[in-house]
mmCIF file of C-alpha atoms in Angstrom:
data_model
loop_
_atom_site.group_PDB
_atom_site.id
_atom_site.type_symbol
_atom_site.label_atom_id
_atom_site.label_comp_id
_atom_site.label_asym_id
_atom_site.label_seq_id
_atom_site.Cartn_x
_atom_site.Cartn_y
_atom_site.Cartn_z
ATOM 1 C CA MET A 27 0.000 0.000 0.000
ATOM 2 C CA ARG A 28 2.635 2.533 1.054
ATOM 3 C CA ASN A 29 4.917 1.611 -1.844
ATOM 4 C CA SER A 30 2.166 2.200 -4.424
ATOM 5 C CA LEU A 31 1.256 5.529 -2.803
ATOM 6 C CA VAL A 32 4.874 6.679 -2.981
ATOM 7 C CA LYS A 33 5.036 5.657 -6.656
ATOM 8 C CA ALA A 34 1.805 7.531 -7.398
ATOM 9 C CA ILE A 35 3.074 10.692 -5.675
ATOM 10 C CA ALA A 36 6.390 10.508 -7.525
ATOM 11 C CA LEU A 37 4.614 9.976 -10.853
ATOM 12 C CA GLY A 38 2.356 12.933 -10.077
ATOM 13 C CA GLY A 39 5.415 15.092 -9.396
ATOM 14 C CA VAL A 40 7.003 14.139 -12.700
ATOM 15 C CA PHE A 41 3.751 14.879 -14.535
ATOM 16 C CA ALA A 42 3.482 18.233 -12.708
ATOM 17 C CA ALA A 43 6.970 19.222 -13.845
ATOM 18 C CA LEU A 44 6.111 18.220 -17.414
ATOM 19 C CA ALA A 45 2.866 20.203 -17.223
ATOM 20 C CA MET A 46 4.793 23.291 -16.169
ATOM 21 C CA VAL A 47 7.156 22.865 -19.114
ATOM 22 C CA ILE A 48 4.159 22.604 -21.444
ATOM 23 C CA MET A 49 2.487 25.658 -19.889
ATOM 24 C CA SER A 50 5.721 27.630 -20.329
ATOM 25 C CA LEU A 51 5.822 26.741 -24.020
ATOM 26 C CA GLY A 52 2.565 28.646 -24.473
ATOM 27 C CA ALA A 53 4.370 31.970 -24.446
ATOM 28 C CA MET A 54 7.275 30.833 -26.616
ATOM 29 C CA ILE A 55 5.313 29.384 -29.529
ATOM 30 C CA PRO A 56 2.633 31.593 -31.120
ATOM 31 C CA GLY A 57 -0.872 30.139 -31.071
ATOM 32 C CA MET A 58 -0.249 27.783 -28.175
ATOM 33 C CA THR A 59 -2.429 29.713 -25.720
ATOM 34 C CA TYR A 60 -5.228 27.151 -26.003
ATOM 35 C CA ILE A 61 -3.255 24.077 -27.051
ATOM 36 C CA CYS A 62 -1.026 23.986 -23.960
ATOM 37 C CA PRO A 63 -3.952 23.824 -21.496
ATOM 38 C CA LEU A 64 -5.534 21.083 -23.634
ATOM 39 C CA LEU A 65 -2.317 19.062 -23.448
ATOM 40 C CA CYS A 66 -2.364 19.524 -19.686
ATOM 41 C CA LEU A 67 -5.979 18.272 -19.667
ATOM 42 C CA VAL A 68 -4.699 15.053 -21.220
ATOM 43 C CA MET A 69 -2.060 14.881 -18.511
ATOM 44 C CA THR A 70 -4.777 15.358 -15.880
ATOM 45 C CA LEU A 71 -6.563 12.342 -17.351
ATOM 46 C CA PHE A 72 -3.409 10.244 -17.094
ATOM 47 C CA VAL A 73 -2.719 11.355 -13.518
ATOM 48 C CA TYR A 74 -6.330 10.608 -12.567
ATOM 49 C CA ARG A 75 -6.279 7.150 -14.123
ATOM 50 C CA LEU A 76 -2.789 6.154 -12.980
ATOM 51 C CA CYS A 77 -2.656 7.734 -9.521
ATOM 52 C CA GLY A 78 -6.248 8.024 -8.344
ATOM 53 C CA GLN A 79 -8.684 10.798 -7.578
ATOM 54 C CA ARG A 80 -7.018 12.232 -4.446
ATOM 55 C CA ILE A 81 -3.637 12.625 -6.083
ATOM 56 C CA ALA A 82 -5.278 13.962 -9.255
ATOM 57 C CA TRP A 83 -7.002 16.743 -7.294
ATOM 58 C CA THR A 84 -3.737 17.538 -5.501
ATOM 59 C CA TRP A 85 -1.884 17.488 -8.827
ATOM 60 C CA TYR A 86 -4.420 19.830 -10.439
ATOM 61 C CA THR A 87 -4.218 22.245 -7.499
ATOM 62 C CA ALA A 88 -0.417 22.293 -7.540
ATOM 63 C CA VAL A 89 -0.177 22.769 -11.314
ATOM 64 C CA ALA A 90 -2.905 25.435 -11.296
ATOM 65 C CA ILE A 91 -1.118 27.441 -8.589
ATOM 66 C CA LEU A 92 2.279 27.055 -10.250
ATOM 67 C CA ALA A 93 0.883 27.938 -13.676
ATOM 68 C CA ALA A 94 -0.853 31.034 -12.310
ATOM 69 C CA LEU A 95 2.350 32.161 -10.600
ATOM 70 C CA LEU A 96 5.065 31.096 -13.045
ATOM 71 C CA SER A 97 3.577 30.728 -16.518
ATOM 72 C CA PRO A 98 4.453 33.638 -18.797
ATOM 73 C CA ASP A 99 1.133 33.281 -20.675
ATOM 74 C CA LYS A 100 -1.480 34.216 -18.070
ATOM 75 C CA GLU A 101 -4.374 33.524 -20.429
ATOM 76 C CA ALA A 102 -3.212 29.924 -20.935
ATOM 77 C CA ALA A 103 -2.744 29.567 -17.186
ATOM 78 C CA GLY A 104 -6.250 30.921 -16.661
ATOM 79 C CA VAL A 105 -7.702 28.421 -19.123
ATOM 80 C CA PHE A 106 -6.014 25.592 -17.233
ATOM 81 C CA VAL A 107 -7.183 26.915 -13.861
ATOM 82 C CA ALA A 108 -10.753 27.216 -15.189
ATOM 83 C CA LEU A 109 -10.920 23.803 -16.906
ATOM 84 C CA GLY A 110 -8.001 21.652 -15.738
ATOM 85 C CA TYR A 111 -10.155 19.677 -13.308
ATOM 86 C CA TYR A 112 -12.560 18.517 -16.023
ATOM 87 C CA PRO A 113 -11.021 15.030 -16.587
ATOM 88 C CA ILE A 114 -11.476 14.334 -12.866
ATOM 89 C CA LEU A 115 -15.173 15.310 -12.957
ATOM 90 C CA LYS A 116 -15.849 13.706 -16.353
ATOM 91 C CA PRO A 117 -16.702 10.200 -15.047
ATOM 92 C CA LYS A 118 -19.271 11.662 -12.638
ATOM 93 C CA ILE A 119 -20.834 13.795 -15.367
ATOM 94 C CA GLU A 120 -20.943 10.823 -17.754
ATOM 95 C CA ARG A 121 -23.256 8.954 -15.333
ATOM 96 C CA ARG A 122 -25.831 11.777 -15.249
ATOM 97 C CA LYS A 123 -28.835 12.264 -17.472
ATOM 98 C CA LEU A 124 -28.442 15.105 -19.989
ATOM 99 C CA ARG A 125 -24.671 14.881 -19.700
ATOM 100 C CA TRP A 126 -24.124 17.140 -22.740
ATOM 101 C CA LEU A 127 -26.114 19.880 -21.028
ATOM 102 C CA TRP A 128 -24.082 19.554 -17.816
ATOM 103 C CA LYS A 129 -20.825 19.585 -19.766
ATOM 104 C CA GLY A 130 -21.911 22.677 -21.676
ATOM 105 C CA LEU A 131 -22.988 24.455 -18.493
ATOM 106 C CA LEU A 132 -19.698 23.612 -16.793
ATOM 107 C CA PHE A 133 -17.618 24.819 -19.729
ATOM 108 C CA ASN A 134 -19.592 27.979 -20.457
ATOM 109 C CA GLY A 135 -19.802 28.959 -16.790
ATOM 110 C CA ALA A 136 -16.059 28.479 -16.296
ATOM 111 C CA VAL A 137 -15.131 30.338 -19.497
ATOM 112 C CA ILE A 138 -17.502 33.253 -18.890
ATOM 113 C CA LEU A 139 -16.160 33.609 -15.338
ATOM 114 C CA LEU A 140 -12.552 33.331 -16.560
ATOM 115 C CA TYR A 141 -12.843 35.909 -19.325
ATOM 116 C CA GLY A 142 -14.957 38.178 -17.129
ATOM 117 C CA LEU A 143 -12.059 38.232 -14.680
ATOM 118 C CA LEU A 144 -9.371 38.525 -17.368
ATOM 119 C CA ILE A 145 -11.102 41.361 -19.210
ATOM 120 C CA GLY A 146 -12.643 43.152 -16.237
ATOM 121 C CA LEU A 147 -9.904 42.909 -13.632
ATOM 122 C CA MET A 148 -6.711 42.309 -15.568
ATOM 123 C CA GLY A 149 -7.510 44.380 -18.671
ATOM 124 C CA LEU A 150 -7.113 41.659 -21.316
ATOM 125 C CA PRO A 151 -7.460 43.494 -24.646
ATOM 126 C CA VAL A 152 -10.327 42.464 -26.929
ATOM 127 C CA GLU A 153 -10.020 43.120 -30.662
ATOM 128 C CA GLY A 154 -12.544 45.491 -32.217
ATOM 129 C CA ASP A 155 -13.141 49.205 -32.589
ATOM 130 C CA THR A 156 -16.652 49.399 -31.161
ATOM 131 C CA GLN A 157 -18.431 47.709 -28.281
ATOM 132 C CA THR A 158 -20.552 45.746 -30.786
ATOM 133 C CA GLU A 159 -17.476 44.383 -32.566
ATOM 134 C CA ARG A 160 -15.977 43.343 -29.240
ATOM 135 C CA ALA A 161 -19.200 41.564 -28.239
ATOM 136 C CA VAL A 162 -19.259 39.733 -31.589
ATOM 137 C CA MET A 163 -15.614 38.700 -31.148
ATOM 138 C CA LEU A 164 -16.312 37.370 -27.655
ATOM 139 C CA GLY A 165 -19.365 35.489 -28.964
ATOM 140 C CA VAL A 166 -17.299 33.904 -31.735
ATOM 141 C CA LEU A 167 -14.612 33.014 -29.186
ATOM 142 C CA LEU A 168 -17.231 31.345 -26.972
ATOM 143 C CA LEU A 169 -18.726 29.431 -29.921
ATOM 144 C CA LEU A 170 -15.320 28.201 -31.087
ATOM 145 C CA GLY A 171 -14.447 27.361 -27.485
ATOM 146 C CA ASN A 172 -17.554 25.169 -27.238
ATOM 147 C CA VAL A 173 -16.640 23.337 -30.423
ATOM 148 C CA THR A 174 -13.091 22.824 -29.149
ATOM 149 C CA PHE A 175 -14.288 21.723 -25.706
ATOM 150 C CA PHE A 176 -16.653 19.065 -27.058
ATOM 151 C CA ALA A 177 -13.978 17.839 -29.485
ATOM 152 C CA ALA A 178 -11.519 17.620 -26.568
ATOM 153 C CA ASP A 179 -14.172 15.794 -24.513
ATOM 154 C CA PHE A 180 -14.555 13.257 -27.309
ATOM 155 C CA LEU A 181 -10.777 12.809 -27.556
ATOM 156 C CA LEU A 182 -10.483 12.391 -23.773
ATOM 157 C CA SER A 183 -13.079 9.617 -23.988
ATOM 158 C CA LEU A 184 -11.143 7.939 -26.795
ATOM 159 C CA LEU A 185 -7.879 8.157 -24.848
ATOM 160 C CA ALA A 186 -9.490 6.805 -21.688
ATOM 161 C CA ASN A 187 -10.999 3.880 -23.589
ATOM 162 C CA ARG A 188 -7.802 3.186 -25.495
ATOM 163 C CA PHE A 189 -5.281 3.312 -22.661
ATOM 164 C CA PHE A 190 -7.352 2.498 -19.595
ATOM 165 C CA ARG A 191 -9.866 -0.044 -20.806
ATOM 166 C CA GLY A 192 -9.551 -2.353 -17.792
ATOM 167 C CA LYS A 193 -9.361 0.333 -15.095
#
């Protein structure tokens, strides 16, 4: 028992270090603002399946705090903080009726809260000359985010079925 717990903690630490490297790449490579948090979502799935729920929550908390403090791309860090726990909650949501509705509510609530904070408190610039253009841009961003989220949800399901069929 103790030996497997030590292995799980060590594996979680290695995955946390790798997640921080990935989150740091977001600022170095253009266009990686949304891809880096998605890669860390995949890592959350692996930590959850290999190490268990308790270590996965601890791992998410540690990576979220470190990303918020150390990541040069604060928007990417914010996306991970807002959605990085999703692979841990996914099995519970999958057992509910109207799971697509719950997933959509979770995603849209987290993203609206995140961008409300980023734009309102931190002054994240939004492209557009008028208020209407900015609102349209944010609406398009939310629509594309929903498409990306449900595609990522599908890919997380495929990965979980492919690599963790017996678990």
